[in-house]
Amino acid sequence: MPVVWSDRHRLHEPGGEVWVGVRMPAAEVPARADAIRAVLVADGAQLVEAEAHPDERLLAVHDAALLDYLSHAWEEWEAAGLPEDPGQDRVVPYVFAHPELTATPAVPAAVWARPGYFAYDTMTLVGPGTWEAARAAADTALTAAELVLGGAPAAYACCRPPGHHVTRRAYGGSCYLNNAAVAAARLREELGRVAVLDVDAHHGNGTQAIFWEDLDVLTASVHVDPGAGWFPHFLGFAGETGGGMAEGANLNLPLAPGAGDAEWTAAVAELAAWARAGGARAAVVALGVDAAAGDPESPLAVTADGFRAAGRTLGALGLPTVLVQEGGYDLETIGSLVRETLAGVEEGQAGA
Ligand code: SP5
Ligand code: ZN
């Protein structure tokens, strides 16, 4: 299947992540996408350059205020002199717009207070190239969506930074723009009901929130149980099933830490069956491969065979399918895990 790519992902160097107040090396690094690309190219993949798309496509899922903030966050941080005094070379929050701290929410006057109006964690740093790279990632997902709308059975967006933790107005979890949501909104425009099937090891809280009351974008996620202590901690529980008219249009399948191929592939099959029963006309797969055994960011234990089997199940839906890269942090295996998944999707679609 076509692999959509942009070199501009390398402009985002997170420069670390602040966890429990300590700045440590980032997991979400440029080498991730380069490693995936190397494996897919060696396997004979056809690379397609991401094309620029209008802001209107982002505004289908994000508030203008978030886009305006992210596109200027680094410039204003630098202009305020914060890299010199106190010596912080990335945009990072120190205070948060907790609901009980805000009466009439508004972007605060102080440059150093602004990140906490939009960010919900301290791990998602903004540097000089973050906006351009995040924009390129969304364009990569949109280009994959256009390929599928043009008749490709499936297309893969090899993008970073990832996106599934971003809501309409709040970013976090190493994500800045919700690439999968942007692609889903575009497919929905043309094809009707779409399902976003999120197999990243972490709950796709941003995508769930964006489409919470939307009956035409079904959202489903298999992930390590937040109730067992895992990010995003506050969301991803089985009782979250959609809001308002869209009650029943969200499905969460939390798994216990340590779950392996049997539990995980059964859960992916349940996501697929649920999307089919819900009348989806197209699928967006939020393809994190951090559920892999050995991934440093999750306690799930899925093997390469598990990813291939999951790919087959997703392909057997027989729907136009856009796969969007999310997490996956083991540089030694990330490329082959993606290759196995994509091969599985092609096998499933051929047999569907
Ligand atoms: C896209 C994606 O997979 N985002 C997941 C981000 C989850 N990050 C949680 C980080 C929690 C603490 N990591 C520090 C580990 C120190 N050993
Ligand atoms: Zn993840």
Coordinates of C-alpha atoms and ligand atoms in Angstrom, one line a residue:
M1 CA 0.0 0.0 0.0
P2 CA 1.2 3.6 -0.5
V3 CA 3.3 5.0 2.4
V4 CA 2.8 8.7 2.8
W5 CA 5.9 10.6 4.1
S6 CA 7.3 14.0 5.0
D7 CA 10.9 14.8 5.9
R8 CA 9.5 17.7 8.0
H9 CA 8.8 15.4 10.9
R10 CA 12.5 15.8 11.8
L11 CA 11.9 19.4 12.7
H12 CA 10.2 18.3 15.9
E13 CA 12.9 17.5 18.4
P14 CA 11.1 17.3 21.7
G15 CA 14.3 17.7 23.6
G16 CA 13.1 15.6 26.4
E17 CA 9.9 15.0 28.5
V18 CA 9.3 16.3 32.0
W19 CA 8.0 13.5 34.1
V20 CA 7.3 14.0 37.8
G21 CA 9.1 17.3 37.5
V22 CA 12.3 15.7 36.1
R23 CA 13.4 16.3 32.5
M24 CA 14.4 13.0 30.9
P25 CA 15.2 11.8 27.4
A26 CA 12.2 11.8 25.1
A27 CA 10.7 8.6 23.9
E28 CA 9.0 10.2 20.9
V29 CA 12.1 11.0 18.7
P30 CA 12.8 11.5 15.0
A31 CA 14.5 8.2 14.7
R32 CA 11.2 6.5 15.1
A33 CA 9.7 7.5 11.8
D34 CA 13.1 7.1 10.1
A35 CA 13.3 3.5 11.4
I36 CA 9.8 2.7 10.1
R37 CA 10.6 4.2 6.7
A38 CA 13.8 2.3 6.4
V39 CA 12.1 -1.1 6.9
L40 CA 9.2 -0.3 4.6
V41 CA 11.5 1.0 1.8
A42 CA 13.7 -2.1 2.1
D43 CA 10.5 -4.1 1.7
G44 CA 9.7 -2.3 -1.6
A45 CA 7.2 0.3 -0.4
Q46 CA 6.1 3.1 -2.6
L47 CA 6.6 6.4 -0.9
V48 CA 4.2 9.3 -1.5
E49 CA 5.2 12.8 -0.5
A50 CA 2.6 14.5 1.9
E51 CA 0.8 17.4 0.3
A52 CA -0.2 20.6 2.1
H53 CA -3.9 20.9 3.0
P54 CA -5.9 24.0 4.1
D55 CA -6.4 24.9 7.8
E56 CA -10.1 24.2 7.3
R57 CA -9.3 20.5 7.5
L58 CA -7.8 21.0 11.0
L59 CA -10.6 23.2 12.1
A60 CA -13.0 20.3 11.5
V61 CA -11.6 18.7 14.7
H62 CA -9.7 21.5 16.6
D63 CA -10.5 24.9 18.0
A64 CA -8.9 27.8 16.2
A65 CA -7.5 28.9 19.6
L66 CA -5.4 25.7 19.8
L67 CA -4.0 26.1 16.3
D68 CA -3.3 29.8 16.9
Y69 CA -1.5 28.9 20.2
L70 CA 0.6 26.1 18.8
S71 CA 1.6 28.0 15.7
H72 CA 3.1 30.8 17.8
A73 CA 4.0 29.1 21.1
W74 CA 7.7 28.8 20.4
E75 CA 8.1 32.3 19.0
E76 CA 6.4 33.9 21.9
W77 CA 8.4 31.8 24.4
E78 CA 11.6 32.9 22.7
A79 CA 10.6 36.5 22.5
A80 CA 9.8 36.5 26.2
G81 CA 13.4 35.5 26.8
L82 CA 12.6 32.3 28.7
P83 CA 15.4 30.2 27.0
E84 CA 17.9 32.6 28.7
D85 CA 16.0 33.4 31.9
P86 CA 15.2 31.0 33.6
G87 CA 16.9 28.9 31.0
Q88 CA 14.1 26.7 29.6
D89 CA 14.7 25.9 25.9
R90 CA 11.3 24.3 25.4
V91 CA 7.7 25.5 26.0
V92 CA 6.5 23.7 29.1
P93 CA 3.6 24.4 31.5
Y94 CA 4.0 25.2 35.2
V95 CA 0.3 26.0 36.0
F96 CA -2.8 24.3 34.6
A97 CA -6.3 25.5 33.8
H98 CA -7.9 23.1 36.2
P99 CA -11.7 23.5 36.1
E100 CA -11.6 24.7 39.7
L101 CA -9.0 27.4 38.9
T102 CA -11.1 28.9 36.0
A103 CA -14.3 31.0 36.3
T104 CA -14.3 32.5 32.8
P105 CA -11.6 30.6 31.0
A106 CA -9.3 32.8 28.8
V107 CA -5.8 32.6 27.5
P108 CA -3.7 34.1 30.3
A109 CA -1.6 37.2 29.8
A110 CA 1.7 35.8 30.9
V111 CA 3.6 33.8 28.2
W112 CA 4.7 31.3 30.9
A113 CA 1.2 30.7 32.0
R114 CA -0.2 30.1 28.5
P115 CA 1.0 26.5 28.0
G116 CA -1.2 25.3 30.9
Y117 CA -4.3 26.6 29.2
F118 CA -3.8 24.2 26.3
A119 CA -1.5 21.4 27.6
Y120 CA -2.7 18.9 30.1
D121 CA 0.7 17.3 30.9
T122 CA 4.3 18.3 31.3
M123 CA 5.7 15.7 28.9
T124 CA 4.8 17.3 25.6
L125 CA 7.3 20.0 25.0
V126 CA 7.2 22.5 22.2
G127 CA 10.4 23.6 20.4
P128 CA 11.4 25.6 17.3
G129 CA 10.2 23.1 14.8
T130 CA 7.3 21.5 16.6
W131 CA 4.5 23.3 14.8
E132 CA 5.9 22.7 11.3
A133 CA 6.3 19.0 12.1
A134 CA 2.9 18.6 13.7
R135 CA 1.3 20.4 10.7
A136 CA 3.3 18.0 8.3
A137 CA 2.0 15.0 10.3
A138 CA -1.6 16.1 9.8
D139 CA -0.9 16.7 6.1
T140 CA 0.5 13.2 5.9
A141 CA -2.7 11.7 7.4
L142 CA -4.8 13.9 5.1
T143 CA -2.8 12.8 2.0
A144 CA -3.4 9.2 3.0
A145 CA -7.1 9.9 3.3
E146 CA -7.1 11.5 -0.2
L147 CA -5.4 8.4 -1.6
V148 CA -8.1 6.2 -0.2
L149 CA -10.8 8.6 -1.4
G150 CA -9.1 8.3 -4.8
G151 CA -9.6 4.5 -4.8
A152 CA -6.7 3.0 -2.9
P153 CA -8.0 0.2 -0.7
A154 CA -5.6 1.3 2.1
A155 CA -2.9 3.9 2.7
Y156 CA -0.4 4.3 5.5
A157 CA 0.6 7.7 7.0
C158 CA 4.1 7.3 8.3
C159 CA 3.9 10.4 10.5
R160 CA 5.1 11.9 13.8
P161 CA 4.6 13.5 16.2
P162 CA 1.6 11.3 17.0
G163 CA -1.9 12.6 17.6
H164 CA -4.5 10.5 19.3
H165 CA -4.2 12.1 22.8
V166 CA -5.2 15.6 21.5
T167 CA -8.7 16.8 22.1
R168 CA -10.4 19.8 20.3
R169 CA -8.4 22.3 22.4
A170 CA -6.0 20.4 24.6
Y171 CA -2.7 18.7 23.8
G172 CA -0.6 16.1 25.6
G173 CA 0.8 12.6 25.5
S174 CA 3.6 13.6 23.1
C175 CA 0.8 14.7 20.6
Y176 CA 0.0 18.2 19.2
L177 CA -2.6 17.7 16.4
N178 CA -4.9 14.7 16.2
N179 CA -3.8 13.3 12.8
A180 CA -6.2 10.3 12.9
A181 CA -9.2 12.5 13.8
V182 CA -8.3 14.9 11.0
A183 CA -8.3 12.0 8.5
A184 CA -11.5 10.6 9.9
A185 CA -13.3 13.9 9.5
R186 CA -12.2 14.1 5.9
L187 CA -13.4 10.5 5.1
R188 CA -16.7 11.2 6.9
E189 CA -17.3 14.2 4.6
E190 CA -17.2 12.0 1.5
L191 CA -18.2 8.5 2.6
G192 CA -20.5 8.9 5.6
R193 CA -20.0 6.9 8.8
V194 CA -16.4 6.3 9.7
A195 CA -14.8 4.2 12.5
V196 CA -11.6 5.1 14.2
L197 CA -10.1 1.9 15.6
D198 CA -7.2 2.7 18.0
V199 CA -4.8 -0.1 18.7
D200 CA -2.1 2.0 20.3
A201 CA -1.2 0.7 23.8
H202 CA -2.6 3.9 25.3
H203 CA -6.3 5.0 25.3
G204 CA -7.1 7.3 22.4
N205 CA -8.6 9.9 24.7
G206 CA -8.3 12.8 22.3
T207 CA -10.2 11.1 19.5
Q208 CA -12.8 9.8 21.9
A209 CA -13.4 13.4 23.2
I210 CA -13.5 15.0 19.8
F211 CA -16.2 12.7 18.5
W212 CA -17.9 12.1 21.9
E213 CA -21.3 13.3 20.6
D214 CA -20.9 12.4 17.0
L215 CA -22.8 9.4 15.8
D216 CA -21.1 9.4 12.4
V217 CA -17.6 8.9 13.7
L218 CA -17.5 5.7 15.8
T219 CA -14.5 5.6 18.1
A220 CA -13.0 2.5 19.6
S221 CA -9.8 1.8 21.5
V222 CA -8.0 -1.2 22.9
H223 CA -5.3 -0.2 25.5
V224 CA -3.7 -1.0 28.8
D225 CA -6.2 -0.3 31.6
P226 CA -5.9 3.2 33.0
G227 CA -7.4 1.8 36.2
A228 CA -4.2 -0.3 36.6
G229 CA -2.2 2.9 36.7
W230 CA -1.4 3.7 33.1
F231 CA -1.5 6.9 31.0
P232 CA -3.8 8.7 30.3
H233 CA -5.0 7.8 33.8
F234 CA -8.3 9.7 33.8
L235 CA -10.0 8.3 30.7
G236 CA -10.2 5.0 28.8
F237 CA -12.6 3.1 31.1
A238 CA -15.1 0.6 29.7
G239 CA -18.1 2.7 31.0
E240 CA -17.3 5.5 28.5
T241 CA -19.7 4.8 25.7
G242 CA -20.5 8.1 24.1
G243 CA -22.5 11.2 24.9
G244 CA -25.9 12.6 24.0
M245 CA -27.2 11.4 20.7
A246 CA -24.0 9.3 20.3
E247 CA -24.5 7.1 23.3
G248 CA -23.2 3.7 22.1
A249 CA -20.8 5.2 19.5
N250 CA -17.7 4.8 21.6
L251 CA -16.1 1.5 22.8
N252 CA -13.2 1.1 25.2
L253 CA -11.6 -2.3 25.8
P254 CA -9.0 -1.9 28.6
L255 CA -6.6 -4.8 29.0
A256 CA -4.7 -5.9 32.1
P257 CA -0.9 -5.2 32.1
G258 CA 0.8 -8.2 30.7
A259 CA -1.9 -9.1 28.2
G260 CA -0.4 -10.7 25.1
D261 CA -1.5 -11.9 21.6
A262 CA -4.5 -13.9 22.6
E263 CA -6.2 -11.1 24.6
W264 CA -5.1 -8.3 22.4
T265 CA -6.0 -9.9 19.0
A266 CA -9.4 -10.9 20.4
A267 CA -9.9 -7.3 21.4
V268 CA -8.9 -6.0 18.0
A269 CA -11.4 -8.5 16.5
E270 CA -14.1 -7.1 18.8
L271 CA -13.3 -3.5 17.7
A272 CA -13.6 -4.6 14.0
A273 CA -16.9 -6.5 14.5
W274 CA -18.3 -3.5 16.4
A275 CA -17.4 -1.1 13.6
R276 CA -19.0 -3.4 11.0
A277 CA -22.1 -3.8 13.1
G278 CA -22.2 0.0 13.5
G279 CA -22.4 0.5 9.8
A280 CA -19.0 2.1 9.2
R281 CA -18.2 2.8 5.5
A282 CA -14.5 3.5 6.1
A283 CA -11.9 2.9 8.8
V284 CA -9.1 4.9 10.3
V285 CA -6.6 2.7 12.3
A286 CA -4.7 4.7 14.9
L287 CA -1.7 2.4 14.6
G288 CA 0.5 2.6 17.6
V289 CA 2.8 -0.4 18.0
D290 CA 3.6 0.2 21.6
A291 CA 1.5 -2.7 22.7
A292 CA 4.6 -4.8 21.7
A293 CA 6.4 -6.9 24.2
G294 CA 9.6 -5.0 24.9
D295 CA 8.2 -1.5 24.2
P296 CA 9.5 0.8 27.0
E297 CA 6.2 2.7 27.3
S298 CA 3.7 0.0 27.9
P299 CA 3.3 -3.3 29.8
L300 CA 1.4 -5.2 27.0
A301 CA 3.2 -8.2 25.4
V302 CA 2.0 -8.4 21.8
T303 CA 4.4 -10.2 19.3
A304 CA 5.0 -9.5 15.6
D305 CA 2.6 -12.4 14.8
G306 CA -0.1 -10.7 16.9
F307 CA 0.3 -7.5 14.9
R308 CA 0.1 -9.4 11.6
A309 CA -3.1 -11.2 12.8
A310 CA -4.6 -7.9 13.9
G311 CA -3.8 -6.4 10.5
R312 CA -5.6 -9.3 8.8
T313 CA -8.7 -8.8 11.0
L314 CA -8.8 -5.1 10.2
G315 CA -8.2 -5.7 6.5
A316 CA -11.0 -8.3 6.4
L317 CA -13.4 -5.5 7.2
G318 CA -13.1 -4.8 3.5
L319 CA -13.4 -1.0 4.2
P320 CA -11.4 1.8 2.7
T321 CA -8.7 2.1 5.4
V322 CA -6.3 4.8 6.4
L323 CA -3.6 3.7 8.9
V324 CA -2.1 6.6 10.9
Q325 CA 1.1 6.1 12.9
E326 CA 0.7 6.8 16.6
G327 CA 3.1 5.4 19.3
G328 CA 5.8 2.7 19.4
Y329 CA 9.1 3.4 21.0
D330 CA 11.4 0.4 20.6
L331 CA 13.6 1.6 17.7
E332 CA 14.9 -1.9 17.1
T333 CA 11.4 -3.4 16.3
I334 CA 9.1 -0.5 15.4
G335 CA 9.7 -0.8 11.7
S336 CA 9.1 -4.5 11.5
L337 CA 6.0 -4.3 13.7
V338 CA 4.5 -1.7 11.3
R339 CA 5.5 -3.8 8.3
E340 CA 3.8 -6.9 9.8
T341 CA 0.6 -5.0 10.5
L342 CA 0.4 -3.5 7.0
A343 CA 1.1 -6.9 5.4
G344 CA -1.7 -8.3 7.5
V345 CA -4.1 -5.6 6.3
E346 CA -3.2 -6.3 2.7
E347 CA -3.8 -10.1 3.3
G348 CA -7.1 -9.4 5.0
Q349 CA -8.3 -7.1 2.2
A350 CA -7.3 -9.6 -0.4
G351 CA -9.3 -12.3 1.3
A352 CA -12.3 -10.0 2.2
Ligands
SP5_1 C1 1.3 8.5 21.4 C2 1.6 7.8 22.6 O1 1.9 6.6 22.7 N1 1.7 8.6 23.7 C3 1.9 7.9 25.0 C4 2.5 8.8 25.9 C5 2.5 8.1 27.3 N2 3.6 8.6 28.0 C6 3.5 8.3 29.4 C7 4.8 8.5 30.0 C8 4.7 8.1 31.4 C9 6.0 8.1 32.1 N3 7.2 7.8 31.2 C10 8.4 8.0 31.9 C11 9.0 6.6 32.2 C12 10.2 6.8 33.0 N4 10.9 5.6 33.1
ZN2 ZN 0.8 4.9 23.0

